[in-house]
Short mmCIF file of C-alpha atoms and ligand atoms in Angstrom, two decimals:
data_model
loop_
_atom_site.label_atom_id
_atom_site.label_comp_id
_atom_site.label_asym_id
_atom_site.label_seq_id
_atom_site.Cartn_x
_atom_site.Cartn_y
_atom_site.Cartn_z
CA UNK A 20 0.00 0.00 0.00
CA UNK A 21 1.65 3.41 -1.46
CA UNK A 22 1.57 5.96 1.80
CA UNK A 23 0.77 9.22 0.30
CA UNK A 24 0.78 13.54 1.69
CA UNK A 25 -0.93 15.39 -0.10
CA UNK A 26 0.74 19.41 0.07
CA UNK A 27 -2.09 21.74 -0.61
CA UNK A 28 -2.75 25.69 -0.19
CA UNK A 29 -6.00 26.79 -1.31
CA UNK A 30 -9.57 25.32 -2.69
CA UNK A 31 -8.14 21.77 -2.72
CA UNK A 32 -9.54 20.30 -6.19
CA UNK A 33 -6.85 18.56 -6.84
CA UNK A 34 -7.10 16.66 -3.53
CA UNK A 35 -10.92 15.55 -3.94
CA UNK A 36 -9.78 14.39 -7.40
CA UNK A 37 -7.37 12.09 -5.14
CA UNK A 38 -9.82 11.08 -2.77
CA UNK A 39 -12.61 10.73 -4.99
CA UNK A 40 -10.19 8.39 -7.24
CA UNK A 41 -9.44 6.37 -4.25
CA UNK A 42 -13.04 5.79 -3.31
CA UNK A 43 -14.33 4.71 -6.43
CA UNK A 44 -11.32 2.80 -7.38
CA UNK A 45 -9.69 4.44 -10.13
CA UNK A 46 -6.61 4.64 -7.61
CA UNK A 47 -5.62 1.35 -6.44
CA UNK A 48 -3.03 0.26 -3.53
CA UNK A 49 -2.84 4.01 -2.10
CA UNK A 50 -3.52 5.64 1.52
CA UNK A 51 -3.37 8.88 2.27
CA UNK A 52 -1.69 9.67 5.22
CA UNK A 53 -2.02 13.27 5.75
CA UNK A 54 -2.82 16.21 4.72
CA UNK A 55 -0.64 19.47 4.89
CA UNK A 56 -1.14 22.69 4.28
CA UNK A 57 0.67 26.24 4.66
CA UNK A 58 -2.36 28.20 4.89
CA UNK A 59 -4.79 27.96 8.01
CA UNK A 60 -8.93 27.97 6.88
CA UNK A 61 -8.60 26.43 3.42
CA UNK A 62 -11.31 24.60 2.01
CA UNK A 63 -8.61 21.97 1.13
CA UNK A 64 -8.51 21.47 5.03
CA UNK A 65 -11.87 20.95 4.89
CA UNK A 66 -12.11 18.10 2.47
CA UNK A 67 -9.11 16.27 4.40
CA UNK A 68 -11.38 16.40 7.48
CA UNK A 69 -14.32 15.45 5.47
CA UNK A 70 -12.51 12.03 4.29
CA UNK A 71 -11.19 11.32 7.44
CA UNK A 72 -7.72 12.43 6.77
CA UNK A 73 -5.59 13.68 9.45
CA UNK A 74 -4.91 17.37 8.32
CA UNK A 75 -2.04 19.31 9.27
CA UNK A 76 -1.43 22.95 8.80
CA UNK A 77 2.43 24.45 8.70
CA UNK A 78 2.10 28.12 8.05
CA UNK A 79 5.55 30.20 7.08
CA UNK A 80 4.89 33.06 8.62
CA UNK A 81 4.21 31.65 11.85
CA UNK A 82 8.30 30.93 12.28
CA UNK A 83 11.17 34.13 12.81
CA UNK A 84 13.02 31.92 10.42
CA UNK A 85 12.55 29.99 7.16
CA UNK A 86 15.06 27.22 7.72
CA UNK A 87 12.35 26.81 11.08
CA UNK A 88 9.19 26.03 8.71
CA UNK A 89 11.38 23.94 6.56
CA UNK A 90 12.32 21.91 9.65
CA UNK A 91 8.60 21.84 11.35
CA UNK A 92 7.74 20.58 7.76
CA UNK A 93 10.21 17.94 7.43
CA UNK A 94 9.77 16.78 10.80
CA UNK A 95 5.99 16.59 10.05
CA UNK A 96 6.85 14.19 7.08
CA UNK A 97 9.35 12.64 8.46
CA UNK A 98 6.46 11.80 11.37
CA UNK A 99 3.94 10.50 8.53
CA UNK A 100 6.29 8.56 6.73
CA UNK A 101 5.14 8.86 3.27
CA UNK A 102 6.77 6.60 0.54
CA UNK A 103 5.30 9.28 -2.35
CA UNK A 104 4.48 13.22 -1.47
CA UNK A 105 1.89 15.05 -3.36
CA UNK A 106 2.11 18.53 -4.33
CA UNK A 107 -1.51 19.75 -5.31
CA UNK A 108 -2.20 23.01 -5.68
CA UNK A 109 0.59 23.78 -3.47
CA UNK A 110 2.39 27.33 -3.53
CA UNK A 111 5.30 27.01 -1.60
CA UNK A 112 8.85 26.13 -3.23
CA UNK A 113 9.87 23.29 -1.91
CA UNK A 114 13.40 23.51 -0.01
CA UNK A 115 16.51 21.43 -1.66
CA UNK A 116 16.86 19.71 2.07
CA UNK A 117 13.17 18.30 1.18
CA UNK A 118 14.32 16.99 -2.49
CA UNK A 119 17.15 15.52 -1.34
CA UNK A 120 15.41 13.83 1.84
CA UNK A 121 12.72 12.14 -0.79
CA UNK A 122 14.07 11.68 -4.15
CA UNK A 123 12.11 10.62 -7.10
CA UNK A 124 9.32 10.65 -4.71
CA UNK A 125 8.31 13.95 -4.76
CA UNK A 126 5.31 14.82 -7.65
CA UNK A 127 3.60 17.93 -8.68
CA UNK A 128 1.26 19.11 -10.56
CA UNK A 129 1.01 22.41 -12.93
CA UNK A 130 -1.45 23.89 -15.25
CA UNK A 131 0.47 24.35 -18.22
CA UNK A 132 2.11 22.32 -20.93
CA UNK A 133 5.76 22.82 -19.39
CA UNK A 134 8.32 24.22 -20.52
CA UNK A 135 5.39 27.11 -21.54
CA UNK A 136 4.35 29.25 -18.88
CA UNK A 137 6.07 27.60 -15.86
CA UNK A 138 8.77 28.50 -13.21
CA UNK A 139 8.78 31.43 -10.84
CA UNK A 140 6.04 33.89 -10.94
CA UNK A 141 3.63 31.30 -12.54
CA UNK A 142 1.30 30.17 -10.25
CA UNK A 143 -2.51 29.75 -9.98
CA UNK A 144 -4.50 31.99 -11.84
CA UNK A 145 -1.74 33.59 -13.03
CA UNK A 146 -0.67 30.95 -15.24
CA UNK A 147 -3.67 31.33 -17.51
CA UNK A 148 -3.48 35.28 -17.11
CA UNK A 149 -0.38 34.43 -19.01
CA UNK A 150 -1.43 31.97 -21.59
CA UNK A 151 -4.63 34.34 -22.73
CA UNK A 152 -1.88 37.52 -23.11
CA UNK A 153 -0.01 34.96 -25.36
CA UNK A 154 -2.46 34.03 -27.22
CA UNK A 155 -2.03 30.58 -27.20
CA UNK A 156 -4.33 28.21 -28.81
CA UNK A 157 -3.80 24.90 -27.00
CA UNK A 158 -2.59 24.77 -22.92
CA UNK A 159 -3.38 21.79 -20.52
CA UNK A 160 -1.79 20.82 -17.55
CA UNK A 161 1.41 18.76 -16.13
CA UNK A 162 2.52 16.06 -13.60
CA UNK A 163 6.30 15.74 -12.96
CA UNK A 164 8.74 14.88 -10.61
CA UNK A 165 10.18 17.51 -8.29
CA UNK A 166 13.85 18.47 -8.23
CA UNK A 167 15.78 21.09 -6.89
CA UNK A 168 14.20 24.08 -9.65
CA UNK A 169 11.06 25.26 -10.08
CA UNK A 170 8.63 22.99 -12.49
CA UNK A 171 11.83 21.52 -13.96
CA UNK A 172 11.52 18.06 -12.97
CA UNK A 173 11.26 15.02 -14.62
CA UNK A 174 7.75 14.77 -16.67
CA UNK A 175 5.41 12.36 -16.09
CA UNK A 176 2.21 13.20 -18.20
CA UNK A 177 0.50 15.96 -19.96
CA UNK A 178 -2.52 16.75 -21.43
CA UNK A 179 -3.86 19.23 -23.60
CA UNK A 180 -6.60 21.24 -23.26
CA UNK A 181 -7.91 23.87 -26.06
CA UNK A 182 -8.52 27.64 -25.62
CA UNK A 183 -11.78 29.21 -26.58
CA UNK A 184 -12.60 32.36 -27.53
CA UNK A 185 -13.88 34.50 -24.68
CA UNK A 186 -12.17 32.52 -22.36
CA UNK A 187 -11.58 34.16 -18.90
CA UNK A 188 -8.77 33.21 -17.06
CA UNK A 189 -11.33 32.01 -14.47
CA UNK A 190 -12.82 30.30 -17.44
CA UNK A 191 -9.81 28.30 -18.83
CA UNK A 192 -9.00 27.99 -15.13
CA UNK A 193 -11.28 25.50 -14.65
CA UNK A 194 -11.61 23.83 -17.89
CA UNK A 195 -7.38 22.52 -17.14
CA UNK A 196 -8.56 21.53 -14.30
CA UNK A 197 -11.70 19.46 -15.33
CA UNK A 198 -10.09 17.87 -18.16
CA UNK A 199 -6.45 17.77 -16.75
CA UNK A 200 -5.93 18.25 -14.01
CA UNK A 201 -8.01 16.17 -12.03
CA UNK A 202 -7.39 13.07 -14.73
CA UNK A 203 -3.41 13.46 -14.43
CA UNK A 204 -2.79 13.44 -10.97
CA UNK A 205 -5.16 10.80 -10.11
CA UNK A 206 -3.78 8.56 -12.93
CA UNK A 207 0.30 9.40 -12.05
CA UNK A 208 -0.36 8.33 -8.72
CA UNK A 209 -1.99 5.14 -9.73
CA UNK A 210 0.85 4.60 -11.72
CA UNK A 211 3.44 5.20 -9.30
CA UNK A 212 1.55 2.95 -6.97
CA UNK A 213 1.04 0.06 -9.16
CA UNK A 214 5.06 0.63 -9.92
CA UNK A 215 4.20 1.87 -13.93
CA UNK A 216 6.39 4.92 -13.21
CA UNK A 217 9.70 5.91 -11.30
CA UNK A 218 12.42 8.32 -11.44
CA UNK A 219 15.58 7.21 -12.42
CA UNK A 220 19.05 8.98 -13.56
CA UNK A 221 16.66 12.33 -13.77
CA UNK A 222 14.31 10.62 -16.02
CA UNK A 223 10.73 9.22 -15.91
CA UNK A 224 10.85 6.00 -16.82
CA UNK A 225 7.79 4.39 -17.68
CA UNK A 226 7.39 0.01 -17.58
CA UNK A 227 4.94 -0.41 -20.34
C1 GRF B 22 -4.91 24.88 -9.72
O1 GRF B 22 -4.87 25.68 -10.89
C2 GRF B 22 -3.66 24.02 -9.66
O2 GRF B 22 -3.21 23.59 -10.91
C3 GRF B 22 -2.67 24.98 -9.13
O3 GRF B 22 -3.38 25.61 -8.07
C4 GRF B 22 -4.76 25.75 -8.47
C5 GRF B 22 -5.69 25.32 -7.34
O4 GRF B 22 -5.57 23.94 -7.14
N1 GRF B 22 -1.45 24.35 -8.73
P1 GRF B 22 -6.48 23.20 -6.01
O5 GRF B 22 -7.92 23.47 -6.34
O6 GRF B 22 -6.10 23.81 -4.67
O7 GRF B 22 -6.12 21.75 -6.12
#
């Protein structure tokens, strides 16, 4: 049984897609373990309660120091043991001490096609503020691996979602989520649970 945290921030989608995949099935051999978030009164918070999930949260600016709230935040993982962390809809950069303490077993999603539209400063909403401004015609989402750079891991899956006229970034928002997001992350897990997928030399490598 694959012990999962799931890392979250805000609303939490990405989560219930994870839950929601384990109840009905479509995620096999997977627990989730916890629930952690940097951000106190989320709905994400919520929905780990909900399940039955114990729900942590580890908020930055409640330490004097950052190395402090990367320790409390190791020490929380390090307490839940997870064999595969899950970074979902979570918007803090993950320290190189974390990376190096879990490697290849750290996976995130992001709601562009990487390399467009990733890396610092991309985030959220923003990310789609970005594609419309662009112009692009296609966008979509991404799971990948998590090294020590920003959306520059190893990738895992993508999916492509089309851009419509009119959209609002609110809009195309939640069309990458409904028919990418919450279909990636679900299936990447169930993949690295069912051993489909690992990291290896910096690489996904997938056993077909
Ligand atoms: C989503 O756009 C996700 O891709 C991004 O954060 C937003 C909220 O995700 N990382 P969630 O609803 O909190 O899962």
């Amino acid at each position: 049984m694959l012990k999962i945290v799931v890392c979250v921030s805000g609303g939490g989608t990405n989560l219930q897609a994870i839950i929601d995949g384990i109840a009905n099935g479509s995620i096999t051999n997977t627990e989730i373990v916890g629930v952690i978030s940097n951000n106190h009164g989320v709905k994400s918070l919520d929905r780990a309660k909900a399940a039955g999930i114990p729900a942590f949260t580890i908020c930055p600016r409640e330490f004097s120091e950052r190395a402090d709230f990367h320790k409390a935040f190791l020490d929380k993982l390090a307490e839940l043991a997870p064999d595969l962390i899950v970074l979902a809809g979570f918007l803090v950069k993950i320290p190189e001490e974390m990376v190096s303490a879990y490697p290849g077993r750290i996976i995130n999603i992001h709601p562009s096609l990487i390399p467009s539209f990733c890396g610092v400063g991309y985030y959220g909403l923003r990310v789609h503020e970005r594609a419309l401004e662009r112009g692009v015609k296609v966008t979509g989402a991404t799971v990948h691996f998590v090294n020590e750079g920003m959306d520059e891991g190893p990738i895992i899956s993508q999916k492509a979602v089309n851009v419509l006229d009119g959209d609002t970034p609110e809009v195309l928002q939640r069309r990458v989520m409904e028919e990418a997001e919450w279909i990636l992350l679900p299936r990447a897990i169930d993949d690295y649970a069912n051993g489909r997928i690992r990291m290896e030399n910096g690489r996904c490598v997938r056993k077909v």
